[in-house]
Tab-separated table of C-alpha atoms and ligand atoms in Angstrom:
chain	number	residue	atom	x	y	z
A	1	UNK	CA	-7.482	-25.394	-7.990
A	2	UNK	CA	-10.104	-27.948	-6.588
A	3	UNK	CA	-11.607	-30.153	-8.841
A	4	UNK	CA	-15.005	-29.100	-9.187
A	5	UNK	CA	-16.247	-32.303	-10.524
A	6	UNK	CA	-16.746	-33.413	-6.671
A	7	UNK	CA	-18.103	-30.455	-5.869
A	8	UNK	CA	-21.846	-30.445	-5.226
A	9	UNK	CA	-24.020	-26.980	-5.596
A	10	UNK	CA	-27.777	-27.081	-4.527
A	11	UNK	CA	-29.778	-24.639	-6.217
A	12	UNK	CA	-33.191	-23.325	-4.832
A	13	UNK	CA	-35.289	-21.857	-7.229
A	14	UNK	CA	-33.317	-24.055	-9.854
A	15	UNK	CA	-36.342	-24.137	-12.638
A	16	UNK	CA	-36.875	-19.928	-12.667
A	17	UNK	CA	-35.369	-17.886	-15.358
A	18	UNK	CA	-31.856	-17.153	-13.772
A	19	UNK	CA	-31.716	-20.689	-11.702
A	20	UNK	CA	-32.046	-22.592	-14.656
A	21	UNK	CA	-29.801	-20.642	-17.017
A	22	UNK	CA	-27.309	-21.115	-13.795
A	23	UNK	CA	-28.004	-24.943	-13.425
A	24	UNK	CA	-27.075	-25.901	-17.176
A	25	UNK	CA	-23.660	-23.698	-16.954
A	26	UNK	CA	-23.223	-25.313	-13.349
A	27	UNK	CA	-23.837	-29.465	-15.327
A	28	UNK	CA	-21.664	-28.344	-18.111
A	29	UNK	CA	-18.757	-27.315	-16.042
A	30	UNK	CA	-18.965	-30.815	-13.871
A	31	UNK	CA	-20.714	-29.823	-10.867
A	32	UNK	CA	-23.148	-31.904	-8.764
A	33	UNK	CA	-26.472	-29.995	-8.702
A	34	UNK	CA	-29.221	-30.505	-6.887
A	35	UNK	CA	-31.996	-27.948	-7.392
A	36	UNK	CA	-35.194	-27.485	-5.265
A	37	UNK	CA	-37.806	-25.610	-6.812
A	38	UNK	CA	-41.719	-25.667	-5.814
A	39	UNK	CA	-43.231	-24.654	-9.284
A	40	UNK	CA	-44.670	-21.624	-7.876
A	41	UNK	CA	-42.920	-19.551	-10.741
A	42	UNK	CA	-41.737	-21.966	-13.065
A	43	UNK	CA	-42.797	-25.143	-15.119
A	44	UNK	CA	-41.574	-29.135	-14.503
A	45	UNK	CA	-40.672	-29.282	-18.378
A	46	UNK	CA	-37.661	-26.839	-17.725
A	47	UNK	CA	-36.459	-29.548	-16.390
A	48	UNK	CA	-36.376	-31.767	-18.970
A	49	UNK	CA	-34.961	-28.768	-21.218
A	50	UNK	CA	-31.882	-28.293	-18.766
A	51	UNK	CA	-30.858	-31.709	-19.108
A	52	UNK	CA	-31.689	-31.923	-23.235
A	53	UNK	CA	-29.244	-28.837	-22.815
A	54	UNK	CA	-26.312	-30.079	-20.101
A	55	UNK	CA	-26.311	-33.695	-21.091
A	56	UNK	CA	-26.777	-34.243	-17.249
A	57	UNK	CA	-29.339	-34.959	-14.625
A	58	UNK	CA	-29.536	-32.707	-11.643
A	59	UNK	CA	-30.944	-34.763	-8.936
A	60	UNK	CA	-34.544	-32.477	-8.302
A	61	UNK	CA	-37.055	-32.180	-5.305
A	62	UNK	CA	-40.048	-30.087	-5.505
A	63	UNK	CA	-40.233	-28.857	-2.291
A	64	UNK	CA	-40.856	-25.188	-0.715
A	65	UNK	CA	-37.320	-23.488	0.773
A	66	UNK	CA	-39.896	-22.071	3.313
A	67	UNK	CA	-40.568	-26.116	4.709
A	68	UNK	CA	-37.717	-26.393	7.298
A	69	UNK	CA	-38.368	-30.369	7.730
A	70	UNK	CA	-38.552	-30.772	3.915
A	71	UNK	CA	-35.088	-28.524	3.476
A	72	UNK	CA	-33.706	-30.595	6.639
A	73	UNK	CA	-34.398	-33.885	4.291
A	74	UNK	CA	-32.459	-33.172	1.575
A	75	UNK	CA	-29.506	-31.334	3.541
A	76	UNK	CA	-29.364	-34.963	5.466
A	77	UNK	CA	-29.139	-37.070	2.311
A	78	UNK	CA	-26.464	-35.035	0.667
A	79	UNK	CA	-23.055	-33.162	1.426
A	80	UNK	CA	-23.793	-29.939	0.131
A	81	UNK	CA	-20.357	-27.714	-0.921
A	82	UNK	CA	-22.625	-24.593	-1.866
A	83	UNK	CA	-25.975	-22.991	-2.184
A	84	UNK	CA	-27.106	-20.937	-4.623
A	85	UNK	CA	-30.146	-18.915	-3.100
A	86	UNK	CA	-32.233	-17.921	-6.392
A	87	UNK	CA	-36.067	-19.134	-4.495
A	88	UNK	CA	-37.753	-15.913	-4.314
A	89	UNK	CA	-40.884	-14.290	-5.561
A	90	UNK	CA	-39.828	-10.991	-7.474
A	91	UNK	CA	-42.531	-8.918	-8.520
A	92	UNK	CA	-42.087	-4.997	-7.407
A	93	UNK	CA	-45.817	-4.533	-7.883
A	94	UNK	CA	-47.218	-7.546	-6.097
A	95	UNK	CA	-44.935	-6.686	-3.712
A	96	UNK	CA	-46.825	-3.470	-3.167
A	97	UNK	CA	-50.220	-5.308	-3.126
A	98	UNK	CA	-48.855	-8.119	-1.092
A	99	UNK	CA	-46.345	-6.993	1.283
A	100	UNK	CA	-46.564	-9.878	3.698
A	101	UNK	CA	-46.446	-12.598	1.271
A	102	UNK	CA	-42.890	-11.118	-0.125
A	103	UNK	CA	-41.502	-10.736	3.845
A	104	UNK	CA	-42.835	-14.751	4.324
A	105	UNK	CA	-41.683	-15.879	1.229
A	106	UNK	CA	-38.183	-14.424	0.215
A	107	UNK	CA	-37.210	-13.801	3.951
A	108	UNK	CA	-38.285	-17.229	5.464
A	109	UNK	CA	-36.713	-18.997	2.560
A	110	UNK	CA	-33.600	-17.100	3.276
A	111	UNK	CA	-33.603	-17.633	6.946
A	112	UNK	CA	-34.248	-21.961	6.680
A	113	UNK	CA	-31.312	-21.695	4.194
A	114	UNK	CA	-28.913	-19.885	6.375
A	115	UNK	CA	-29.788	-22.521	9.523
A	116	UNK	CA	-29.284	-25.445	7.316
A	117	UNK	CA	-25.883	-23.641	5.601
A	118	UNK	CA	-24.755	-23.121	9.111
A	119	UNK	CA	-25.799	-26.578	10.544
A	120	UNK	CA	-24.506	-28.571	7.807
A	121	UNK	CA	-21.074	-26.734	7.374
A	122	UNK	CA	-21.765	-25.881	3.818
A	123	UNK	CA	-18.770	-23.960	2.849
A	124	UNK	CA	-20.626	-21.072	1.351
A	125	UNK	CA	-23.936	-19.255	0.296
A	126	UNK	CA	-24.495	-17.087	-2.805
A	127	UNK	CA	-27.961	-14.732	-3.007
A	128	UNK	CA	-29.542	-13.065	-5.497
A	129	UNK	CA	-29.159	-9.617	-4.760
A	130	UNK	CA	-30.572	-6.914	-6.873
A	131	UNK	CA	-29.904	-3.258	-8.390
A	132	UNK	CA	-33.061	-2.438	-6.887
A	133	UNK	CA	-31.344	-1.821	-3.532
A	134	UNK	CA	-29.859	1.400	-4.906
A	135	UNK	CA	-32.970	2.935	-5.524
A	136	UNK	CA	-32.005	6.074	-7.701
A	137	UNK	CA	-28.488	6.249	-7.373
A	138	UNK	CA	-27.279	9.875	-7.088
A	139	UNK	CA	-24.250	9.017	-8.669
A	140	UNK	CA	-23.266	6.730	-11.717
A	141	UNK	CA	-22.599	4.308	-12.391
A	142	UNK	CA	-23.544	3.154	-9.293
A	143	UNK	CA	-20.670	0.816	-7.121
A	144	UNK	CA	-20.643	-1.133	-3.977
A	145	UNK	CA	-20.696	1.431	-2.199
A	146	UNK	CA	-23.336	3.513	-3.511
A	147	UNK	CA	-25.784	3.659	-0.106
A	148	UNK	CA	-28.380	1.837	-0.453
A	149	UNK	CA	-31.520	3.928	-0.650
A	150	UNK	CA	-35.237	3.434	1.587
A	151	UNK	CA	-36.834	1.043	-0.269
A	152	UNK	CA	-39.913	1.568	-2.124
A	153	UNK	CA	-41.513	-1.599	-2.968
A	154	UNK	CA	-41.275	-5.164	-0.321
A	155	UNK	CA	-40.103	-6.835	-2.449
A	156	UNK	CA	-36.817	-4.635	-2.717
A	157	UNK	CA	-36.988	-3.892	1.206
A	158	UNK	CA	-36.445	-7.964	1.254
A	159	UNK	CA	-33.054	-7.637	-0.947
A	160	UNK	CA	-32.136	-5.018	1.365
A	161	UNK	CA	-33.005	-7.073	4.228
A	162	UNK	CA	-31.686	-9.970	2.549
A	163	UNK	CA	-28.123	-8.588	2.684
A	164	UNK	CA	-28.099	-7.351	5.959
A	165	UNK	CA	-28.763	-10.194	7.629
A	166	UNK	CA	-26.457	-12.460	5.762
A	167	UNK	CA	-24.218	-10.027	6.520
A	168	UNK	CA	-24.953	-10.359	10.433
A	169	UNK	CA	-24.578	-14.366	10.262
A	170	UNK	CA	-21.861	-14.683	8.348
A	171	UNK	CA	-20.037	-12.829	10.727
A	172	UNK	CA	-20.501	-14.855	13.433
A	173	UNK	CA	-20.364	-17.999	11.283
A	174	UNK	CA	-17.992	-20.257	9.980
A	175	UNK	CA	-19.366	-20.178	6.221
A	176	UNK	CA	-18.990	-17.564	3.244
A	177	UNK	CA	-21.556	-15.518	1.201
A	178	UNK	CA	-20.961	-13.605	-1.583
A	179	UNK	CA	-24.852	-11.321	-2.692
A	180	UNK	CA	-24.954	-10.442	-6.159
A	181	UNK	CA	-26.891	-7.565	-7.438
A	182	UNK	CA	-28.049	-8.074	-10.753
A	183	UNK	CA	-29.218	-5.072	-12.957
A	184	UNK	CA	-31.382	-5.790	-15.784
A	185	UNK	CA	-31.198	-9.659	-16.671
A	186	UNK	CA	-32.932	-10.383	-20.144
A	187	UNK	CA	-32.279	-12.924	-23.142
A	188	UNK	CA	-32.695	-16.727	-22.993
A	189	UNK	CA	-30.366	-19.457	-23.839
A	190	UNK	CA	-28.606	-19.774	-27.218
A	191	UNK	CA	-30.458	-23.344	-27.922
A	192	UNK	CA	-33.798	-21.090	-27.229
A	193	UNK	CA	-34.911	-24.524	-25.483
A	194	UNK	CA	-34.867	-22.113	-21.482
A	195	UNK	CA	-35.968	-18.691	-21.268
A	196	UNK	CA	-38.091	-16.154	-19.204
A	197	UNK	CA	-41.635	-17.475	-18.551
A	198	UNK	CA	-43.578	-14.603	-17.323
A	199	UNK	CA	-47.181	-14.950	-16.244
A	200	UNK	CA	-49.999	-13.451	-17.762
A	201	UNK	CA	-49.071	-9.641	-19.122
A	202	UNK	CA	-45.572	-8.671	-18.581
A	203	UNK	CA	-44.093	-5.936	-16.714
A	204	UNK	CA	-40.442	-5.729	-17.908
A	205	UNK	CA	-39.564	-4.253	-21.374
A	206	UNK	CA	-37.884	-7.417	-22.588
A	207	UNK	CA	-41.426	-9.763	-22.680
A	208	UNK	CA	-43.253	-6.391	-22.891
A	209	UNK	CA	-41.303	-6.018	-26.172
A	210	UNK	CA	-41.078	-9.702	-27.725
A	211	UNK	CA	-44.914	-10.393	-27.083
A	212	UNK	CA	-45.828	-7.084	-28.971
A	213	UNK	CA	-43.391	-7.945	-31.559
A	214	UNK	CA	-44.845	-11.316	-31.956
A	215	UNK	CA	-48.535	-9.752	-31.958
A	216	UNK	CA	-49.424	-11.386	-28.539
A	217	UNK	CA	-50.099	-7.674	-27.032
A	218	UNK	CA	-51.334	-4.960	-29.192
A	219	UNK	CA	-48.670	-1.876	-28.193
A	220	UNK	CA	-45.848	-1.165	-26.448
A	221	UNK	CA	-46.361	1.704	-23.878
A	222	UNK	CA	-42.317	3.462	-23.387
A	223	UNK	CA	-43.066	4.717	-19.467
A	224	UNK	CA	-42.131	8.171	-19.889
A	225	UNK	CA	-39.915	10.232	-22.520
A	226	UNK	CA	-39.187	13.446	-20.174
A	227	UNK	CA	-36.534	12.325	-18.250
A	228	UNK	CA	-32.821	13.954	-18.255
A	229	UNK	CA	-31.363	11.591	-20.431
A	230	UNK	CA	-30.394	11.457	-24.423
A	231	UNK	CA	-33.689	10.718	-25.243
A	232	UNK	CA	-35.791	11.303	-22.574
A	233	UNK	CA	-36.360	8.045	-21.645
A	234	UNK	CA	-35.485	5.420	-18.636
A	235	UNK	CA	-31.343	4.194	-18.569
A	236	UNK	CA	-30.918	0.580	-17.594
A	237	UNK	CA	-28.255	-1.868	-17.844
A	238	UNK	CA	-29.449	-5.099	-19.624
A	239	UNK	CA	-27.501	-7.724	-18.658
A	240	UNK	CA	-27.733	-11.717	-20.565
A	241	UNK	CA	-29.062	-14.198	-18.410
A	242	UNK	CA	-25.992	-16.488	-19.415
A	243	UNK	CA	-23.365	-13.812	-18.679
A	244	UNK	CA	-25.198	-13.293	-15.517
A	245	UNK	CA	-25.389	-17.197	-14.592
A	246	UNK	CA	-21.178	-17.324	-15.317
A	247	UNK	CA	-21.027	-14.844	-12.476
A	248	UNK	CA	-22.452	-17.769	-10.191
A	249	UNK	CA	-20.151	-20.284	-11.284
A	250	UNK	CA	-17.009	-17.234	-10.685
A	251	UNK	CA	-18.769	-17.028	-6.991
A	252	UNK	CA	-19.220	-20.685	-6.547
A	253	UNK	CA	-15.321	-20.927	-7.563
A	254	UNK	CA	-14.324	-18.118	-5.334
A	255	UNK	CA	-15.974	-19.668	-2.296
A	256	UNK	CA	-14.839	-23.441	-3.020
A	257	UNK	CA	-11.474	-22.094	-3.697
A	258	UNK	CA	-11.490	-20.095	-0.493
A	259	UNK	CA	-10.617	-16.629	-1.732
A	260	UNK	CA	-12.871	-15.035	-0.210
A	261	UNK	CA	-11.367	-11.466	1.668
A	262	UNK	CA	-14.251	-11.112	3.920
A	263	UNK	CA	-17.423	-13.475	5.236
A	264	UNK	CA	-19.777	-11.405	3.440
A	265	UNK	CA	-18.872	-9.709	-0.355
A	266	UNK	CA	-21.234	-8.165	-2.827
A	267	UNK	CA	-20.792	-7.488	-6.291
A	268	UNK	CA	-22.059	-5.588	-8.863
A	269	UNK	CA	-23.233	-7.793	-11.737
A	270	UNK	CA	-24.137	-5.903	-14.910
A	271	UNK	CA	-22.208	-4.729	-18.193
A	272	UNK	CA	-21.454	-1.132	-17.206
A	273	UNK	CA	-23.452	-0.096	-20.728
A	274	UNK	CA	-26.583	2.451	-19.853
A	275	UNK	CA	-29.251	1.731	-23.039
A	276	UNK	CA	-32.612	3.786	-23.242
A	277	UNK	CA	-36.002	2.192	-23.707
A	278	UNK	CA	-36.387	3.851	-27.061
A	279	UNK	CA	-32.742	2.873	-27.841
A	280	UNK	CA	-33.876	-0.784	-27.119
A	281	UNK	CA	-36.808	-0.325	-29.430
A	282	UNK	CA	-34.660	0.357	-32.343
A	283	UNK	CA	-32.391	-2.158	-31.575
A	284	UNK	CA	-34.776	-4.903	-31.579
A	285	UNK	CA	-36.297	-3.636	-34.999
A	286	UNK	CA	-33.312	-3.512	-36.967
A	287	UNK	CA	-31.896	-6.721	-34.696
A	288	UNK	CA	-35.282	-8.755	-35.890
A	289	UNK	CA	-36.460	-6.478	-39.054
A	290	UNK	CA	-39.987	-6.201	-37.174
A	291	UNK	CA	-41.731	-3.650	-36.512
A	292	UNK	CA	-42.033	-2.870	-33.199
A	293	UNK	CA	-45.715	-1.201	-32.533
A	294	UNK	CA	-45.088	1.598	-29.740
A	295	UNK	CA	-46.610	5.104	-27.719
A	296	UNK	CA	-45.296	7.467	-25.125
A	297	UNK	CA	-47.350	7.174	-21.964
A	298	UNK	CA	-47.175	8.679	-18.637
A	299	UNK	CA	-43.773	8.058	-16.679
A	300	UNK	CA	-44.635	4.463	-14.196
A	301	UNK	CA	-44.526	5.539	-10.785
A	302	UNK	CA	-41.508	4.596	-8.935
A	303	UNK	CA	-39.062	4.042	-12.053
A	304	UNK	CA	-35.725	5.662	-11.385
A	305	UNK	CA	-34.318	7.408	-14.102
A	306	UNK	CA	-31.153	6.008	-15.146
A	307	UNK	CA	-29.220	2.774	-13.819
A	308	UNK	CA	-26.403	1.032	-14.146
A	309	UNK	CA	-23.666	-0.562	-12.815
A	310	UNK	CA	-19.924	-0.035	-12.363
A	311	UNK	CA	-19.211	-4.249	-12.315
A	312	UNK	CA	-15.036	-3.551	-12.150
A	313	UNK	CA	-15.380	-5.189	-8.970
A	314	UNK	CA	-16.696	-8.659	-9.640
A	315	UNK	CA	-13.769	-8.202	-12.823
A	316	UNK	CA	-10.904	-8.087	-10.123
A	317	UNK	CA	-12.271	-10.305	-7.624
A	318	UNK	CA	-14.320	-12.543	-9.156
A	319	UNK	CA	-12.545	-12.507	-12.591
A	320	UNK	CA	-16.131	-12.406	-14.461
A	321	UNK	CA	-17.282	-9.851	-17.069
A	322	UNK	CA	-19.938	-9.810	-19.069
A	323	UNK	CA	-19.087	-10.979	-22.893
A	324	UNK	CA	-22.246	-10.909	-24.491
A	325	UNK	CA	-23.946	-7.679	-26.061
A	326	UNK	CA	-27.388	-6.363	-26.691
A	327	UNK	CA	-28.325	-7.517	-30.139
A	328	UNK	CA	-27.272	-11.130	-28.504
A	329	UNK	CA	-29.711	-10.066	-25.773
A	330	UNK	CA	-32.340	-9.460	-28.183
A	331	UNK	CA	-31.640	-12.210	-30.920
A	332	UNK	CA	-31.969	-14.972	-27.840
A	333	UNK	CA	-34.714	-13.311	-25.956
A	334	UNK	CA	-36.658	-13.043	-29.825
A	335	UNK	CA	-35.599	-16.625	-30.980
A	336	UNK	CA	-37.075	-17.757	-27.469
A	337	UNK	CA	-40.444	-15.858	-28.295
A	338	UNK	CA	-41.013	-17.693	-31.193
A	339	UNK	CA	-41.114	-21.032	-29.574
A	340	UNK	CA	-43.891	-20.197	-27.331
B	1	LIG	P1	-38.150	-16.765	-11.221
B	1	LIG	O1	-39.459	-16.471	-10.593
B	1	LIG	O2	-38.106	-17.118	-12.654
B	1	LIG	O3	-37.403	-17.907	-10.415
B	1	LIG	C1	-37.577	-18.114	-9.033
B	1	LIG	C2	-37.856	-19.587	-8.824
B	1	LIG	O4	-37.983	-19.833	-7.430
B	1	LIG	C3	-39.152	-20.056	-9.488
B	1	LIG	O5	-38.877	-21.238	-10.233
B	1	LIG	C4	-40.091	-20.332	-8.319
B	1	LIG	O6	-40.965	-21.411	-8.604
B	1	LIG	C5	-39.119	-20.657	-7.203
B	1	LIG	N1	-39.574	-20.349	-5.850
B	1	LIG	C6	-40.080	-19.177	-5.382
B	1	LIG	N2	-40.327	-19.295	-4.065
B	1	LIG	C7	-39.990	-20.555	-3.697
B	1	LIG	C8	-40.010	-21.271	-2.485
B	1	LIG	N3	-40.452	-20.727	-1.360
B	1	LIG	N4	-39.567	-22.556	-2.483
B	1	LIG	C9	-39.119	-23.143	-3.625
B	1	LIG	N5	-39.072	-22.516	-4.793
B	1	LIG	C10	-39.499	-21.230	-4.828
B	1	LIG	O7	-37.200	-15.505	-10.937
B	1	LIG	P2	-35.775	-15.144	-11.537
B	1	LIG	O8	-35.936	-14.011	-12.455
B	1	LIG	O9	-35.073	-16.369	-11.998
B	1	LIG	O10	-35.078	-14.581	-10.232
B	1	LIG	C11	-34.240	-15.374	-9.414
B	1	LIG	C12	-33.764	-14.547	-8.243
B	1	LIG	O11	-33.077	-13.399	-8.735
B	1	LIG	C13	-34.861	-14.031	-7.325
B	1	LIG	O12	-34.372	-14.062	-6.001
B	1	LIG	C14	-35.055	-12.614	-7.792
B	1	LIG	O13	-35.561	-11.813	-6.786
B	1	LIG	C15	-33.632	-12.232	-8.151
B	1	LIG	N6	-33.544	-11.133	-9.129
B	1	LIG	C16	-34.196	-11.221	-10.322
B	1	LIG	C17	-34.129	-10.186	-11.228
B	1	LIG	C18	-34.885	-10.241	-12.535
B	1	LIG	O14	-35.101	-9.194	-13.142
B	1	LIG	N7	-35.268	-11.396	-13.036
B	1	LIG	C19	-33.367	-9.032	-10.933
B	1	LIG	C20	-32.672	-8.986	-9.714
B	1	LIG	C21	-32.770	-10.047	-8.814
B	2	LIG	N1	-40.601	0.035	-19.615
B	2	LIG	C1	-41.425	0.646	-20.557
B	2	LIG	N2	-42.546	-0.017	-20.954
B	2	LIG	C2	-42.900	-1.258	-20.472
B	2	LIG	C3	-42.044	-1.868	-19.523
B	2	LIG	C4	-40.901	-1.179	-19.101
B	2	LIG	O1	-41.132	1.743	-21.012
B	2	LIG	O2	-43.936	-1.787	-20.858
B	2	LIG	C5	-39.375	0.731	-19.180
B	2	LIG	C6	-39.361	1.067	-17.689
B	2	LIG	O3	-39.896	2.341	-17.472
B	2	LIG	C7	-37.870	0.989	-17.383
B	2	LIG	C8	-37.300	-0.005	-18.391
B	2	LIG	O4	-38.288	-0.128	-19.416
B	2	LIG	O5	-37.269	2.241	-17.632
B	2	LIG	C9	-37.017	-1.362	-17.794
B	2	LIG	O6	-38.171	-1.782	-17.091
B	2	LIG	P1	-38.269	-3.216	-16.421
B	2	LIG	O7	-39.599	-3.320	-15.738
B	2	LIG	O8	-37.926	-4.265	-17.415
B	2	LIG	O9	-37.087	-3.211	-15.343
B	2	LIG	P2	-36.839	-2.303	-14.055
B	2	LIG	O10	-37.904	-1.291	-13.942
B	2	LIG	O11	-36.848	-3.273	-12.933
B	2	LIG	O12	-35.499	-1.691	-14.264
């Protein structure tokens, strides 16, 4: 085992929801972190929060992944060990309205990170990967090899893209990445001092929910209650942000470590549980004893059905599993709420 205390991890995107989750368990457990963020989704106080949080100080430059010089800069004042690729914008329906913007953005950012991975013989890369590259799985849960289906939106055809080119450069390369594709991440730290910050009205249940609760947004809209499943509404698999930012650190380990089988791996991250929308609902009311204000509406065009993962993989290999349930999901994600 390498002692990870002299390991150093930079961290782009290190102040968004997952990144920052992912820097605190990354301080605690004696890495070196640097994180590079450019505020474009996320707030400078975060950083304050991680270190109230870790007891630590990542080292922090506000710079944009896409600025090859500025990247350059920081790759030439510090041995880097491993990046952690979280910089991306993530919207599916901007992403519709603003195709271009996702392509520059999340594939430019990926590309400058790759060169300077490759140049400065960082030992290994891990990307956010998503569910979304499955599409509508046509069988569940859905594993690493599920195909991965056309994508609809961009900002999923950049995930897909995402993987597949990794895929081509690590092959020729002399440094490891492992993608991981997240399913549903939701909740907020324990200390309810990091959390999601979404911009103006959300689109994903979790705020959706919270904000209602919490009498920022009038109703809660459930997308649809025809579908073919218990209830007739959408299947996910809600995964908590902390379980999810462990996975990195099991990555992080598996590359430093060198037990990596092949140049390029992808895993599965969620908790293998499939919950409904209206199964959430009632959850969160008897989780928070609020009421939760809701309607049926009209399906949302583009939602698959049902989704969720089969993470045994990333269990073996990467000897991570998700320990945390739903009512922690909500309880964190609610106790979060209230402080804004
Ligand atoms: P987020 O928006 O909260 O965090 C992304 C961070 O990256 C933000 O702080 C933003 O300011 C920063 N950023 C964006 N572009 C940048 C750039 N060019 N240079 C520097 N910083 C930049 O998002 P998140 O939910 O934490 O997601 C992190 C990653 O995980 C993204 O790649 C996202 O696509 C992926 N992902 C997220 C989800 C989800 O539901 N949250 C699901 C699957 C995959
Ligand atoms: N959903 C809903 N009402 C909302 C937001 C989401 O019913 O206001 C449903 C949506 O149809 C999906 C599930 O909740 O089945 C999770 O949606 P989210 O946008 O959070 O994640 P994703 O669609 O990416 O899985």
């Amino acid at each position: 085992m390498m002692n990870m205390t002299e390991k150093t991890v930079l961290v782009t995107g290190g102040l968004g929801y997952i990144g920052s989750h992912t820097v605190v368990e990354l301080l605690v457990a004696g890495y070196q972190v640097i994180v590079v963020d450019n505020l474009s989704n996320s707030e400078r106080f975060i950083f304050d929060r991680i270190i109230k949080i870790a007891q630590k100080e990542p080292v922090f430059y506000q710079d944009d992944v896409c600025d090859l010089a500025a990247m350059s800069n920081i790759f030439k004042k510090h041995q880097v060990d491993v990046v952690i690729h979280f910089a991306a914008f993530k919207s599916v329906g901007e992403s519709v309205e603003k195709p271009l913007l996702y392509y520059q953005n999340n594939l430019i950012s990926l590309l400058n990170i790759l060169q300077l991975v490759q140049e400065n013989s960082v030992e290994g890369l891990v990307f956010s990967s998503s569910a979304t590259v499955y599409g509508e799985p046509d069988v569940l849960p859905a594993t690493e090899e599920t195909p991965f289906i056309k994508a609809l939106s961009a900002y999923g055809s950049t995930k897909q893209m995402g993987e597949e080119i990794i895929e081509m450069v690590t092959s020729s390369g002399v440094f490891k990445a492992i993608s991981l594709r997240y399913f549903n991440p939701v909740g907020a730290h324990e200390t309810a001092l990091i959390g999601e910050l979404p911009k103006g009205i959300p689109n994903n249940l979790f705020p959706y929910v919270t904000q209602t609760a919490k009498g920022k947004l009038a109703m809660l809209t459930v997308f649809g209650d025809d579908y073919n499943t218990v209830d007739g509404t959408c299947v996910r698999d809600y995964i908590h942000v902390v379980d999810l930012a462990k996975a990195h650190l099991a990555a992080c380990r598996r590359i430093i470590n060198q037990e990596c089988q092949s140049a390029s791996e992808v895993y599965n991250i969620g908790t293998g549980n499939g919950t409904t929308v209206l199964e959430i609902i009632k959850q969160f009311e008897a989780t928070t004893d609020k009421l939760l204000p809701y309607k049926i509406g009209a399906r949302r065009p583009g939602d698959a059905e049902a989704v969720y993962a089969d993470s045994s993989k990333a269990e073996k290999e990467l000897l991570w599993k998700a320990t945390l349930n739903l009512k922690d999901m909500i309880q964190s994600s609610w106790a979060w709420e209230n402080t804004l």
